[in-house]
XYZ file of N, CA and C in Angstrom:
330
model
N 7.111 -5.231 17.857
C 5.636 -5.303 18.287
C 4.841 -5.075 18.135
N 4.935 -3.233 18.611
C 3.530 -3.026 18.723
C 3.206 -2.665 17.844
N 3.886 -3.214 16.257
C 2.652 -2.187 15.394
C 2.705 -3.875 14.930
N 3.170 -5.082 15.498
C 1.714 -6.201 14.693
C 0.365 -6.408 15.976
N 0.694 -5.660 17.413
C -0.134 -6.066 17.616
C -1.171 -5.128 17.590
N -1.049 -3.548 16.821
C -2.451 -2.761 16.660
C -2.238 -3.184 14.957
N -2.252 -4.346 14.407
C -2.206 -4.650 13.233
C -3.768 -5.853 13.316
N -3.297 -6.539 14.457
C -4.231 -7.877 14.583
C -5.279 -7.081 15.599
N -5.058 -6.109 16.645
C -6.071 -4.955 17.069
C -6.954 -4.971 16.432
N -6.657 -3.724 14.726
C -6.883 -3.262 13.857
C -7.747 -4.173 13.384
N -7.408 -5.420 12.840
C -7.785 -6.177 11.992
C -9.104 -6.667 12.993
N -9.013 -7.167 13.756
C -9.823 -7.681 14.969
C -11.292 -6.822 15.241
N -10.807 -5.526 15.453
C -11.882 -4.187 15.460
C -12.393 -3.980 14.443
N -11.833 -4.938 12.582
C -12.820 -4.866 11.686
C -13.273 -5.425 11.498
N -12.955 -7.128 11.239
C -13.891 -7.767 11.190
C -14.995 -8.185 12.325
N -15.033 -7.227 13.466
C -16.046 -7.702 14.438
C -16.863 -6.293 14.075
N -17.084 -5.553 13.622
C -18.195 -4.172 13.789
C -18.528 -4.568 11.782
N -16.396 -4.773 10.826
C -17.381 -4.599 9.459
C -17.774 -3.637 8.939
N -16.573 -2.889 8.753
C -17.752 -0.921 8.229
C -17.867 -1.389 7.148
N -19.076 -0.552 6.779
C -18.917 -0.383 4.481
C -18.230 1.069 4.200
N -17.878 0.894 3.257
C -16.853 2.163 2.809
C -18.447 2.553 1.141
N -18.328 4.225 1.808
C -19.344 4.546 0.799
C -19.257 4.122 -0.532
N -20.143 4.571 -0.935
C -20.414 3.838 -2.799
C -19.190 4.961 -3.905
N -19.036 6.370 -2.997
C -18.605 7.312 -3.473
C -16.916 6.637 -4.359
N -16.472 6.365 -2.430
C -14.630 6.395 -2.239
C -14.830 4.619 -2.969
N -15.566 4.110 -3.567
C -15.547 2.271 -2.737
C -14.673 2.203 -4.700
N -14.141 3.113 -5.723
C -13.303 3.144 -6.356
C -11.844 3.099 -6.111
N -12.112 4.436 -5.184
C -10.209 4.509 -4.488
C -10.213 3.066 -3.957
N -10.731 2.323 -3.092
C -10.389 1.827 -1.436
C -8.622 0.331 -2.152
N -9.684 0.286 -3.487
C -9.037 -0.896 -4.013
C -6.524 -0.081 -4.846
N -6.659 0.589 -5.154
C -6.051 1.493 -5.159
C -4.607 2.296 -3.543
N -6.042 2.438 -2.845
C -5.204 2.700 -0.888
C -4.452 1.830 -0.839
N -5.279 0.584 -0.836
C -5.064 -0.973 -0.930
C -3.774 -0.845 -1.157
N -3.138 -1.379 -2.710
C -2.625 -1.622 -3.128
C -0.928 -0.482 -2.971
N -1.039 0.572 -3.236
C -0.082 1.868 -2.696
C 0.250 1.927 -1.590
N -1.156 1.290 -0.950
C 0.245 0.902 0.885
C 0.888 -0.296 0.955
N 0.458 -1.587 0.005
C 1.177 -2.543 -0.048
C 2.961 -2.515 -0.312
N 2.291 -1.830 -0.949
C 3.626 -1.205 -2.424
C 4.499 -0.159 -0.883
N 4.410 0.139 -0.141
C 4.859 1.211 1.070
C 5.543 -0.106 1.893
N 3.993 -0.146 2.255
C 5.113 -2.216 3.303
C 6.151 -2.453 3.051
N 6.112 -3.071 1.615
C 7.046 -3.418 0.975
C 8.180 -3.393 0.141
N 7.449 -1.741 0.809
C 9.873 -0.743 0.387
C 10.137 -1.225 1.609
N 9.714 -0.468 2.584
C 10.414 -1.106 4.170
C 10.459 -1.900 4.387
N 10.111 -3.419 4.346
C 10.767 -4.080 4.628
C 11.543 -4.294 3.495
N 12.044 -3.965 2.698
C 13.518 -4.087 1.947
C 14.237 -3.482 1.587
N 13.818 -1.854 2.890
C 14.833 -0.916 3.119
C 14.871 -1.777 4.190
N 14.462 -1.740 4.719
C 14.895 -2.528 6.630
C 16.053 -4.251 6.540
N 15.407 -4.728 5.325
C 16.575 -5.641 4.791
C 17.645 -5.273 4.674
N 17.912 -3.868 4.131
C 18.666 -3.256 3.013
C 19.648 -2.409 4.192
N 18.728 -2.431 5.169
C 19.433 -2.055 6.403
C 19.631 -0.330 6.276
N 18.574 0.534 5.200
C 17.792 2.182 4.980
C 16.492 2.145 5.374
N 16.430 1.566 6.224
C 14.482 2.133 6.567
C 14.661 2.921 7.978
N 13.968 3.878 7.689
C 14.047 5.720 8.161
C 12.412 5.347 8.727
N 12.090 5.066 9.444
C 10.267 5.845 9.976
C 9.438 6.666 9.397
N 10.585 8.165 9.213
C 9.422 8.655 8.820
C 9.821 8.617 6.916
N 11.499 8.113 6.685
C 10.571 7.610 5.026
C 9.029 7.532 4.803
N 8.770 6.008 5.709
C 8.242 5.199 5.188
C 6.337 5.407 5.072
N 6.208 6.527 6.736
C 5.045 6.968 6.379
C 4.798 8.111 5.125
N 5.799 8.739 4.876
C 6.157 9.555 3.735
C 5.894 9.382 2.938
N 6.155 7.770 2.420
C 6.515 7.071 1.536
C 5.157 6.316 1.344
N 4.266 5.902 2.275
C 1.914 6.195 2.287
C 1.717 6.790 2.361
N 1.859 7.435 3.021
C 1.171 8.694 2.942
C 0.834 9.246 1.045
N 1.793 9.788 0.668
C 1.980 10.334 -0.692
C 1.626 9.131 -1.542
N 2.154 7.765 -1.635
C 1.230 7.280 -2.415
C 0.129 6.405 -2.647
N -0.844 7.196 -1.352
C -2.106 7.319 -1.425
C -3.226 7.932 -1.517
N -1.882 8.993 -1.263
C -3.119 10.223 -2.129
C -2.792 10.463 -3.312
N -1.338 10.385 -3.697
C -1.028 10.771 -5.448
C -1.616 9.069 -5.863
N -2.424 8.287 -6.249
C -2.797 7.348 -6.807
C -4.344 7.405 -6.511
N -5.280 8.205 -4.947
C -6.536 8.654 -5.688
C -6.101 9.119 -6.327
N -5.638 10.975 -6.229
C -5.932 12.232 -7.105
C -5.465 12.024 -8.870
N -4.742 10.625 -8.962
C -4.751 10.259 -10.345
C -5.848 9.446 -10.470
N -6.895 8.049 -9.786
C -8.167 7.832 -10.034
C -8.916 8.469 -10.017
N -9.430 10.244 -8.986
C -9.886 11.735 -9.092
C -10.234 11.884 -10.079
N -9.142 12.520 -10.556
C -9.370 13.053 -12.136
C -8.810 11.671 -12.963
N -8.452 10.326 -13.396
C -9.069 9.928 -14.652
C -10.805 9.636 -14.513
N -11.025 9.168 -13.443
C -12.884 9.987 -13.077
C -13.553 11.194 -13.915
N -12.811 12.429 -13.348
C -13.642 13.260 -14.616
C -13.256 13.546 -14.940
N -12.425 12.408 -16.184
C -11.698 12.800 -18.007
C -12.340 11.810 -18.379
N -13.171 11.469 -17.407
C -14.199 9.637 -17.772
C -12.784 9.002 -18.753
N -11.553 8.077 -17.727
C -10.992 7.715 -18.306
C -10.919 5.961 -16.563
N -11.453 7.290 -15.552
C -10.675 6.462 -14.404
C -10.307 4.787 -14.186
N -11.634 4.325 -15.248
C -10.842 2.722 -14.685
C -9.686 2.164 -16.089
N -9.345 3.063 -17.202
C -7.833 3.036 -17.404
C -6.475 3.187 -16.463
N -7.121 3.969 -15.951
C -5.861 4.788 -14.407
C -5.561 3.717 -13.624
N -7.091 3.177 -13.651
C -6.771 2.303 -12.123
C -6.400 1.515 -12.643
N -6.253 0.878 -13.206
C -5.335 -0.025 -14.360
C -4.088 0.091 -14.437
N -3.529 1.455 -14.509
C -2.916 1.352 -14.594
C -2.183 1.271 -13.634
N -2.484 2.199 -12.520
C -2.062 2.220 -11.211
C -1.526 1.599 -10.805
N -1.913 0.334 -10.746
C -2.450 -0.899 -9.714
C -1.491 -2.038 -11.361
N -0.831 -1.552 -12.395
C -0.068 -2.245 -12.652
C 1.943 -1.925 -12.222
N 1.233 -0.399 -12.514
C 2.189 -0.306 -12.493
C 2.742 -0.535 -10.429
N 1.997 -0.119 -9.169
C 2.384 -0.149 -8.018
C 2.530 -1.549 -7.887
N 1.998 -2.720 -8.724
C 2.292 -4.096 -8.591
C 3.365 -5.115 -9.549
N 3.847 -4.041 -10.392
C 5.395 -4.094 -10.280
C 6.146 -4.134 -9.734
N 5.972 -2.523 -8.797
C 6.973 -2.373 -7.837
C 6.654 -2.915 -6.884
N 5.802 -3.598 -6.126
C 5.671 -4.998 -5.214
C 5.822 -6.147 -5.270
N 6.161 -6.919 -6.661
C 6.749 -7.944 -6.422
C 8.287 -7.227 -6.911
N 8.469 -6.655 -7.648
C 9.966 -6.648 -6.893
C 10.736 -5.900 -5.860
N 10.221 -5.677 -4.663
C 10.434 -5.541 -3.648
C 10.084 -6.902 -2.605
N 8.915 -7.514 -3.239
C 9.459 -8.752 -3.067
C 10.541 -9.923 -3.593
N 10.508 -10.096 -5.103
C 12.099 -10.928 -5.548
C 12.905 -10.460 -4.567
N 13.195 -8.503 -4.270
C 14.617 -8.451 -3.277
C 14.569 -8.836 -2.296
N 13.270 -9.046 -1.235
C 13.085 -9.632 0.105
C 13.429 -11.036 0.494
N 12.908 -11.448 -0.757
C 12.609 -13.241 -1.542
C 14.506 -13.304 -1.229
N 15.639 -12.391 -2.144
C 16.704 -12.407 -2.200
C 17.666 -12.542 -0.727
N 17.578 -11.535 -0.232
C 17.649 -11.583 0.941
C 17.429 -12.370 1.548
N 16.278 -12.468 2.496
C 16.272 -14.089 3.327
C 16.406 -15.612 2.836
N 16.038 -15.802 1.165
C 17.019 -17.017 1.153
C 18.712 -16.927 0.902
N 18.685 -16.016 0.075
C 19.770 -16.163 -0.519
C 19.733 -16.268 -2.240
N 18.969 -16.657 -2.284
C 18.462 -17.136 -4.152
C 18.432 -15.800 -4.983
């Protein structure tokens, strides 16, 4: 319950203040969001499977975001940032949809 309240408060503050992302960090924001969504869907799936652990979720969230950002940063340095960004989005997207399918099977028993 605290997490939902915290999420709503955070979204409200974000809508109220409308923060801007510095130009240098803008390529990393979509990757961070998709990596965080992957961790979130993984946590929901683990919860339904009965194997959820807070520490695993925090580690997954942190490392997903850091590793995805490092890959994009490295790609930018090598001049192939857009291609690596697309690859990360595809891989994490596949994981998100696989977790969503598992969640759907748990909820609807189908």
